[in-house]
Structure formats: C-alpha cells, structure tokens
Coordinates of C-alpha atoms and ligand atoms in Angstrom, one line a residue:
X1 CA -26.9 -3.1 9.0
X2 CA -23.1 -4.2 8.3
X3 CA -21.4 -1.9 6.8
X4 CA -19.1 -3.1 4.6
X5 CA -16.0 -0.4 4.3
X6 CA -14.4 0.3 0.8
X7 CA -12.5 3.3 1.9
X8 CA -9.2 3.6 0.0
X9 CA -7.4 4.8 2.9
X10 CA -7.6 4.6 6.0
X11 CA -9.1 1.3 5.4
X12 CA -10.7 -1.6 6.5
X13 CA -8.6 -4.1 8.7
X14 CA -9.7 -6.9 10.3
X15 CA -12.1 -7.3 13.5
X16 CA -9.4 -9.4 15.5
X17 CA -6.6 -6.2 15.1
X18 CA -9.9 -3.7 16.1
X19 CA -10.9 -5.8 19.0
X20 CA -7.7 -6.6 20.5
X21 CA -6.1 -3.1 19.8
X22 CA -9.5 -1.6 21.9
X23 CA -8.6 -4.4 25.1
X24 CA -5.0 -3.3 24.7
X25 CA -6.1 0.7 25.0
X26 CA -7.5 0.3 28.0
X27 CA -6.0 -3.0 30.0
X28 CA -2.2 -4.1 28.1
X29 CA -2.1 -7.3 29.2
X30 CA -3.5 -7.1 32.5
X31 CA -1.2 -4.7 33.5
X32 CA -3.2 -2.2 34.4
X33 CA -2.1 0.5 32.2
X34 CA -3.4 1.4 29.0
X35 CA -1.1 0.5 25.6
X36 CA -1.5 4.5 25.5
X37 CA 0.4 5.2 28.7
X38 CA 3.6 2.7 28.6
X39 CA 6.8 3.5 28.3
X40 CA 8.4 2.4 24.5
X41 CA 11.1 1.9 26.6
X42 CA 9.4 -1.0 29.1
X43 CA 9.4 -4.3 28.9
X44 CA 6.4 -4.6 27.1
X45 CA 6.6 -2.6 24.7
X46 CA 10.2 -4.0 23.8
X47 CA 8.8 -7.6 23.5
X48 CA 5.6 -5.9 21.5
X49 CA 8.1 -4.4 19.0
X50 CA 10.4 -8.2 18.4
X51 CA 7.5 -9.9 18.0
X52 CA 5.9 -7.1 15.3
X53 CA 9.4 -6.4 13.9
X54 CA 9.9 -11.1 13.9
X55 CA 6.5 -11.4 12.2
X56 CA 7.0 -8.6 9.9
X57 CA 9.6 -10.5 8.8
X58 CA 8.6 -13.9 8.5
X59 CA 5.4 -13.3 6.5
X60 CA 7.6 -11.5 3.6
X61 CA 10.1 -14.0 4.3
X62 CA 12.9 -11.5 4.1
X63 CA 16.6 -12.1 3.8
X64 CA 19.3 -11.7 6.3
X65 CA 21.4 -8.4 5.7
X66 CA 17.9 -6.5 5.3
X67 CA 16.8 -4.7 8.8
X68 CA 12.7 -4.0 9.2
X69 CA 11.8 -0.7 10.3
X70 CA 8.9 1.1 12.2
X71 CA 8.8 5.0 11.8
X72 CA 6.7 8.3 11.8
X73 CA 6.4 10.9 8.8
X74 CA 4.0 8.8 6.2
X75 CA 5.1 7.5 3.2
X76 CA 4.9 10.6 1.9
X77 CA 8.5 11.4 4.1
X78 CA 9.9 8.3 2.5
X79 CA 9.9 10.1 -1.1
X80 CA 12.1 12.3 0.6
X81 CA 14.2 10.1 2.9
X82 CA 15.1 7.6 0.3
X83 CA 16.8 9.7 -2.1
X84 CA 18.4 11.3 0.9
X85 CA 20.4 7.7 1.7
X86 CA 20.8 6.2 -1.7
X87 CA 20.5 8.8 -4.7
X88 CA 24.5 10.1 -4.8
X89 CA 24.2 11.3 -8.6
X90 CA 21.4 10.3 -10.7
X91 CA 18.1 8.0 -9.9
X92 CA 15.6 7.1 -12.0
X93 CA 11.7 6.6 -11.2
X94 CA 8.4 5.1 -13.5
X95 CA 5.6 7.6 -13.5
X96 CA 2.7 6.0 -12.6
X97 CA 0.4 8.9 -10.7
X98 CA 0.1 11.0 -8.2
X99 CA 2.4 9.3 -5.8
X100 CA 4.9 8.6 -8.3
X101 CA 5.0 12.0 -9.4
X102 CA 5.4 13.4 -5.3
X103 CA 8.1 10.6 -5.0
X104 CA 9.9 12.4 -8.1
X105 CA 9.7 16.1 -7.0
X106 CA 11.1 15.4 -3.3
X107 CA 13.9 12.9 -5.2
X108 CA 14.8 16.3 -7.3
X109 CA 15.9 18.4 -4.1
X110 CA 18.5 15.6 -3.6
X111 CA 19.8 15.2 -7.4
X112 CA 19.2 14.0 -11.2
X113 CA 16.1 12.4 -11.7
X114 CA 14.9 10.7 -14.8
X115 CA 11.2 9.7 -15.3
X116 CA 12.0 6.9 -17.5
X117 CA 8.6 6.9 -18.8
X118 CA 4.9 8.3 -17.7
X119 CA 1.7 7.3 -18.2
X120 CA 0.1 10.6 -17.4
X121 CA -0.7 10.6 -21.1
X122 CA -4.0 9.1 -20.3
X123 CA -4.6 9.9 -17.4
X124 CA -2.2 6.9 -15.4
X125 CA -4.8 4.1 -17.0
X126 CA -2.0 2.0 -17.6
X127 CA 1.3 1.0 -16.9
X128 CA 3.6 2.4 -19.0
X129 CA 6.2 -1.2 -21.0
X130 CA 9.5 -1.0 -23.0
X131 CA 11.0 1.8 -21.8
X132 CA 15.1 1.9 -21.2
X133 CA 16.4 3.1 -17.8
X134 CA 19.9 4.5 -17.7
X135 CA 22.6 2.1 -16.5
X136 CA 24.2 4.2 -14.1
X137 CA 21.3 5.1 -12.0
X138 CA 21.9 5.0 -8.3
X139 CA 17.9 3.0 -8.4
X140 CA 14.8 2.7 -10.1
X141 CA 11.7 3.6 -8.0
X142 CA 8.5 2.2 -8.7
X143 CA 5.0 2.8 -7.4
X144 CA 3.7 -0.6 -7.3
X145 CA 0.1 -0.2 -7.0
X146 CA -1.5 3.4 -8.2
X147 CA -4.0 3.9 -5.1
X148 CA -5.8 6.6 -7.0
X149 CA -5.5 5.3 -10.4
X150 CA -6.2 1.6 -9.8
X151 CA -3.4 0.3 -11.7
X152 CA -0.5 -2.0 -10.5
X153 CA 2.8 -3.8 -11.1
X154 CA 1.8 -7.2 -9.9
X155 CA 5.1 -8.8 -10.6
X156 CA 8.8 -8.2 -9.2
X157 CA 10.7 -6.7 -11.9
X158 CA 14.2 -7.7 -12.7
X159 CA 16.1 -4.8 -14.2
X160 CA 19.6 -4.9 -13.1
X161 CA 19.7 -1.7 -10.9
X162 CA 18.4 -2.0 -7.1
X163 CA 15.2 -0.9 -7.1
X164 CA 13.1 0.7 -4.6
X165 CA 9.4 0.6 -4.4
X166 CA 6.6 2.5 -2.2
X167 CA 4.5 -0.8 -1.7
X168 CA 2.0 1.5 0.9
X169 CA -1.1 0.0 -0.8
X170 CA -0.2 -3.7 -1.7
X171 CA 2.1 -5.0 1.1
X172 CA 1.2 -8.4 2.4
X173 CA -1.2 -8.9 -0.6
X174 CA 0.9 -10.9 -2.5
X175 CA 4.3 -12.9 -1.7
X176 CA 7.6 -10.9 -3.3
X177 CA 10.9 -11.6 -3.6
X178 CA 12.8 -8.8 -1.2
X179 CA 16.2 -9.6 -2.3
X180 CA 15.3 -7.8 -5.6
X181 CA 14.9 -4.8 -3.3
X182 CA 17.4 -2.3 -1.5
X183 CA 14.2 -0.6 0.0
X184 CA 10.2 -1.3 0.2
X185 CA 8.7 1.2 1.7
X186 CA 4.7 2.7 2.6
X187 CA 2.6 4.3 5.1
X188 CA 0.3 1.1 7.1
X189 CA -3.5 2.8 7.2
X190 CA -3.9 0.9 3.6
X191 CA -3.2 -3.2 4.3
X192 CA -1.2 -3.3 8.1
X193 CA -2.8 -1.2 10.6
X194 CA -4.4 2.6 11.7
X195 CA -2.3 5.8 10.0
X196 CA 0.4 6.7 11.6
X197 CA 3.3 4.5 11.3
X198 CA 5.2 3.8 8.2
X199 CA 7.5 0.1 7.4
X200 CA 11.0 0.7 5.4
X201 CA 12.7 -2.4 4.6
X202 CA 15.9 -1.6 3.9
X203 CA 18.9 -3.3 2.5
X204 CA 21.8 -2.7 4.8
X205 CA 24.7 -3.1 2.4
X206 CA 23.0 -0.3 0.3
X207 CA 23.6 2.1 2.5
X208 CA 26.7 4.6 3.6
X209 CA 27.5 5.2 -0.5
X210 CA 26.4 9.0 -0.8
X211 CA 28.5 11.4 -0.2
X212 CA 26.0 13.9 1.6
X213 CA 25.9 14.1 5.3
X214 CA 22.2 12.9 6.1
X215 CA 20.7 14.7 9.8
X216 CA 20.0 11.8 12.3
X217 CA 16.1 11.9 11.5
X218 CA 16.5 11.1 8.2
X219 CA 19.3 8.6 8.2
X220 CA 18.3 5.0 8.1
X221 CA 21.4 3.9 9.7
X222 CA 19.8 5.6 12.7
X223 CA 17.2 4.3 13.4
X224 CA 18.5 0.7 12.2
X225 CA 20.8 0.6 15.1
X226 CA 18.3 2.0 17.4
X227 CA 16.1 -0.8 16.6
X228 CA 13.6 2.2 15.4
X229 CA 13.5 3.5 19.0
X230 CA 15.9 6.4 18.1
X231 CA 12.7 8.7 19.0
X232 CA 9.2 7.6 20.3
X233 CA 8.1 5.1 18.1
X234 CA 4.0 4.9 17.3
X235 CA 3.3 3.0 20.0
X236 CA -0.3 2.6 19.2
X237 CA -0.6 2.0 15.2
X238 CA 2.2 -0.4 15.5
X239 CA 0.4 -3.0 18.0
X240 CA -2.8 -2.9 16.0
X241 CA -0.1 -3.8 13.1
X242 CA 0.6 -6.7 15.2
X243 CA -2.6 -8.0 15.7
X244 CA -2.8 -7.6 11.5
X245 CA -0.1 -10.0 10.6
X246 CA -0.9 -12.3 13.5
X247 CA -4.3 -12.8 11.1
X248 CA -2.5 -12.7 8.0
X249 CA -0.7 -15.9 9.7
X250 CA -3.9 -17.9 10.8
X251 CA -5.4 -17.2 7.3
X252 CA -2.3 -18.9 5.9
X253 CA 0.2 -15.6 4.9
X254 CA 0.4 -14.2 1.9
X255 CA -0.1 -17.0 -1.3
X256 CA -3.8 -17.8 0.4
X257 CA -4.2 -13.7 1.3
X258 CA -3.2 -13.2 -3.0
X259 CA -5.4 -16.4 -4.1
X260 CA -8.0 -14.6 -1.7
X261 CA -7.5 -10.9 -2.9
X262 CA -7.5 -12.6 -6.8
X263 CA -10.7 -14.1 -6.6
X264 CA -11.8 -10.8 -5.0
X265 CA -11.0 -9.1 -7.9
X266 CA -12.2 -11.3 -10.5
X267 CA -15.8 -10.9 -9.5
X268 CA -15.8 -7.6 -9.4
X269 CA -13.9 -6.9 -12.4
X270 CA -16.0 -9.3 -14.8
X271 CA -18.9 -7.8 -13.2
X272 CA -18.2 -4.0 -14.1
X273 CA -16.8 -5.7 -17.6
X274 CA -20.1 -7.5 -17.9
X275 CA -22.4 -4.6 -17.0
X276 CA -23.5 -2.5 -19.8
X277 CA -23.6 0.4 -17.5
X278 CA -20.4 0.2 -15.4
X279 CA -16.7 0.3 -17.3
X280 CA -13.4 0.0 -15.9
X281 CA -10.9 2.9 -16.1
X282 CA -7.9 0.6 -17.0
X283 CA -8.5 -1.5 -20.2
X284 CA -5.7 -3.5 -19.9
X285 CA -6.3 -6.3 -17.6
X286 CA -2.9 -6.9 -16.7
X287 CA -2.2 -3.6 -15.2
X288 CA -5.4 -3.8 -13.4
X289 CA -5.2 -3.1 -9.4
X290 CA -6.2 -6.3 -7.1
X291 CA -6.6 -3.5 -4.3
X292 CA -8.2 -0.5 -5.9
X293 CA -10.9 -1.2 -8.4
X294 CA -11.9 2.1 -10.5
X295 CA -14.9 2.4 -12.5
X296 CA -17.3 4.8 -14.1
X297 CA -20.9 4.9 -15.3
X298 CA -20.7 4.2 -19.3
X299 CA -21.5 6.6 -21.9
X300 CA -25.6 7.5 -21.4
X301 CA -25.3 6.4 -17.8
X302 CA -22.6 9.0 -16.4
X303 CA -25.7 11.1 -15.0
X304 CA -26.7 7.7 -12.6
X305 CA -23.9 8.2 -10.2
X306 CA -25.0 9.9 -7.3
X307 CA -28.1 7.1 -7.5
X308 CA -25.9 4.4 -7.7
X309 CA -23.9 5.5 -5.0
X310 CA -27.6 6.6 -2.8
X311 CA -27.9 2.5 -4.2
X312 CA -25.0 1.1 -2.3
X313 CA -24.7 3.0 0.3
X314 CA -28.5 1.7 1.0
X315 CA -26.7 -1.8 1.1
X316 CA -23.9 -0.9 3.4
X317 CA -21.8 -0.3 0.8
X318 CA -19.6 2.3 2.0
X319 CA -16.3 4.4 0.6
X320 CA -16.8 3.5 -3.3
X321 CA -17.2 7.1 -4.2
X322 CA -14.1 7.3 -6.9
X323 CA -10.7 9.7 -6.4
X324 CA -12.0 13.3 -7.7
X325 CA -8.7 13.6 -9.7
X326 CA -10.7 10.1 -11.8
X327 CA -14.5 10.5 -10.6
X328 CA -16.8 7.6 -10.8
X329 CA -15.9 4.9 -8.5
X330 CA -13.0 3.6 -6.5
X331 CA -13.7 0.0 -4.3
X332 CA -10.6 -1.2 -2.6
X333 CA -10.8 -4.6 -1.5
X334 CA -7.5 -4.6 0.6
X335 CA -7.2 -7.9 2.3
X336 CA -9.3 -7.5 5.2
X337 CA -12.2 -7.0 2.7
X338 CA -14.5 -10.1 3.0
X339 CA -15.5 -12.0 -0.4
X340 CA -18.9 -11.4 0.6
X341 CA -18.6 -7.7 1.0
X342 CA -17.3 -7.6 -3.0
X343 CA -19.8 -10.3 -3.9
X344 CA -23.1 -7.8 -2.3
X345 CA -21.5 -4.5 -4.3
X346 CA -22.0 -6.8 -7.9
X347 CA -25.2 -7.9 -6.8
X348 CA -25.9 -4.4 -6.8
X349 CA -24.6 -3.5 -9.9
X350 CA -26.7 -6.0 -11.4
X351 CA -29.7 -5.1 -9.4
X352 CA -28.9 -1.4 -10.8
X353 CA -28.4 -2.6 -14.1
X354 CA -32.2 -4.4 -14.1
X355 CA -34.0 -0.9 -12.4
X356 CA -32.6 1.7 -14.8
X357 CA -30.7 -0.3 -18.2
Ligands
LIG401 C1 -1.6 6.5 0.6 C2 -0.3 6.5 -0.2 C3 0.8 7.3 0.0 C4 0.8 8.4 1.1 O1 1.0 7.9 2.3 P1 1.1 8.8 3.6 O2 1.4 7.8 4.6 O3 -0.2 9.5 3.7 O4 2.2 9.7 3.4 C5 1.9 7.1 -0.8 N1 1.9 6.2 -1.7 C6 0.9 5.4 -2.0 C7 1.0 4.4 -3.1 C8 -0.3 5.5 -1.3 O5 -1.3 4.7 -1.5

C-alpha cells in the first residue's frame, strides 16, 4: 500500500531527493566512493556545496550583501546564536508557541527581551494583531509558521526594525521578500532535506554591531568567510537538500510550490470545516497554517479518535496523530506532499463521517 507520510518532522521530501541521495551513498558520481566517505574538502564536495549554496539562492531570489549558510546545531542553536550576533541591548520577539517561546528564553541569556505580545492565552490558536514594538529594538523575531500549533504569518511584515524569522517549517513554500530580513533561519528535516543541517541567511551589513566578543562557533562572520566549511559541514543532509531544490526548480519554484501547497490546504481545511465531526483548532482562517493542519474530533465525537486514526492509518494515512501539547490531529502537507495524498485523508473523513455521524 502507499503510504502517504504526514509526519510533522522529519518529513516527507520528494522521491527524486530519496533516490538520488541513496545512488550518491553508495557510488558519488561514479567515483567510487560513497557521498559518506569524501573529503568536504575535495573537489566534489566543493562543487556539491556552490551549486546547493547557487540554488539556494536563486529559488528565494536573495539579494546581494546577504551570504547563505549551511551549519550543524538545529534551529533550536539558532535561538541562541542570533541574539549572540545582533541583540547589543534590547530585542523584541512575537509569542507564537513553543518555538517562540525557546527562541525567547535562549535570547534572555544574551540581553532584554520584550514579548511584544503572546498568544498563549488560548492556547497559540491565533496570531496575536495590533500590538506596538519598541523602537529601539536591536530586531523583532518572528516564528513564521507554529509547527505545533498550526498557525502562521503568511505575509512579510513591514515594521521598521530588521527582523529576524525562524522560517524551519515554511521555507520554499511560498516566495518572500529577503531584503526585509537581516536573518531567516530553520533546521531542513521540515521542507529541504533529512535533520541535521540548518540554513541561516544572513544579512552581512547587520553584523559586527554588539559589543560582546562571540567564540568562533557561534559567530556568523565565521563561518561566512569559511564558506560554512569552518568545521565539517553535514555532508550528507546537505546533498539530499540539493536534490530538494533541484525539484522545487522543475516544478516551477516557489509561486507554483505556494499555488500548489494553497490548493493543498483548501481541501483539507473546508473539509474538516464542512464535517460535522472534525473542527479546526484555529478559527481564524487567515492565521491558518498551509503546512501544519490541526484538528480535533467535535464535541460528542472526541471519544472517535483513536478509530479515526485505526481509519487512516488503514488507508496509508500516516503521521496525523496531533502534538500532545494540542491532541487531536496534526497533517502537514509540506511541499513534497502530493494533492492526492491530502485529497484520500478527506475522503476519509467523509467516509468516517457516513459510518459513525
Ligand atoms: C522543528 C522546529 C524547530 C526545531 O528545530 P531543530 O532543528 O530540531 O532545532 C524550531 N522552530 C520551528 C518553527 C520548528 O518547526
């Protein structure tokens, strides 16, 4: 049976970046050797790295003066290393869930932090509107898509500071403007490629203004002028990453990937809207996630959810089961997610809906 992936991450990717990443493990290019045994320091591996760093950069069409970088630690060392290189004084950051809120605590260690506004209220359903930021904030940090919570900021914010965003689960879904950025950061094993490598875009011209001395590791003027070779790069997660945007490119970048992932979302979304069994988490469709759909058996239902579950997984419907700090269920539908995987898991919420409504 296929099985048709759902996982929030580690994630689905597409056949062509499993496929060739598999030939690459065990014959690079004829060469003999396996991707797992080269040198990051061989000619290979070099040209492996322009072309991933070249592509990277011409999907997200990013602006000159901004350097694209490949690097270990998770995004979860980013909520760390970011503050280390741009927060001198004060930096401000949205609440939006649990990422958010670990971006904040490791942004503390380095300086003031103001949480200009939270939506923990309820639970991160929504994303919190009208809030003021203060003007002399080093940046503004945003979370743009709430893996666990399944909300997002689907639009590039203009606000007058630089702003930084962990983008880990909605780069290359959508087109955005960089220059609005000093950094973009996330982990890949969501949209790009296997865990274990992390992308930092970084604006150069907003860096060397704190007045802390950063330790190599952490510094992104390190590993910008190593060309992120300063230590062993990921060798591995960042050619499957390769193979990734090289079938972002053939299916026509990122508007036809968003016009893909929108359509994606709309049939599941009017589906769990239309079934009197199913509700969404996040009322307001605006701040509903295109990646990470979260639902919940309504009212008299709730006691249905291991069946519906025993239901899709029957289908090949795998990795809905929903985040246990939300329950219910979570599907993402990152890009690699085929319409016809999202179309079967309504069918079977209707097909649910006729056998026990
Ligand atoms: C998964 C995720 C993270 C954590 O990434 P790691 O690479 O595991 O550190 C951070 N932020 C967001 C939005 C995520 O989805």
């Amino acid at each position: 049976m296929k099985k048709y992936n759902f996982n929030p991450g580690p994630a689905v990717l597409p056949a062509s970046t499993i496929e060739n990443t598999a030939k690459a493990v065990l014959d690079l290019n004829g060469s003999g050797l396996s991707l797992m045994e080269i040198s990051h320091r061989s000619k290979d591996f070099i040209s492996i790295m322009d072309e991933t760093v070249a592509l990277f950069r011409e999907i997200l069409s990013i602006p000159q003066g901004y350097s694209v970088l490949f690097l270990g630690g998770g995004a979860s060392l980013q909520f760390l290393m970011l503050p280390y290189n741009l927060l001198n004084k004060k930096a401000a950051y949205l609440n939006t869930g649990s990422w958010a809120s670990n971006a904040i605590k490791q942004a503390r260690y380095l300086g003031e932090v103001v949480e200009v506004a939270t939506s923990k209220d309820k639970n991160f359903s929504y994303i919190p509107r009208g809030y003021g930021i203060p003007g002399d904030a080093d940046y503004f940090h945003i979370t743009t898509n709430n893996t666990i919570y399944g909300t997002q900021i689907r639009e590039d914010m203009d606000t007058g500071l630089p702003l930084a965003a962990d983008m880990s689960s909605d780069i290359f879904s959508r087109p955005v403007d960089v220059s609005k950025y000093s950094v973009i950061y996330g982990g890949a094993q969501k949209n790009l490629g296997p865990a274990g490598v992390t992308f930092v875009i970084v604006r150069e011209d907003a860096l060397g203004k704190v007045e802390r001395n950063i330790p190599a590791m952490l510094d992104y003027r390190t590993h910008i002028e190593k060309g992120s070779m300063f230590n062993t790069p990921p060798v591995l997660p960042i050619y499957a990453s390769l193979q990734t945007l090289k079938w972002i490119k053939e299916k026509g970048g990122l508007e036809a990937l968003a016009r893909m992932n929108a359509e994606k979302a709309e049939l599941l979304y009017s589906e769990i809207d239309r079934n009197p069994l199913f509700e969404a988490t996040v009322r307001e469709k605006k701040d509903r996630s295109l990646m990470n759909a979260c639902f919940v058996m309504s009212g008299k239902y709730t006691g249905l959810e291991a069946d519906f579950l025993a239901a899709a997984a029957a289908k090949g419907i795998i990795g809905i089961k929903g985040h246990r700090s939300v329950g219910g269920f979570r599907a993402s539908m990152y890009n690699a997610m085929p319409k016809e995987g999202v179309e079967l898991l309504a069918d079977t919420m209707r097909e649910f809906e006729k056998a026990k409504g």
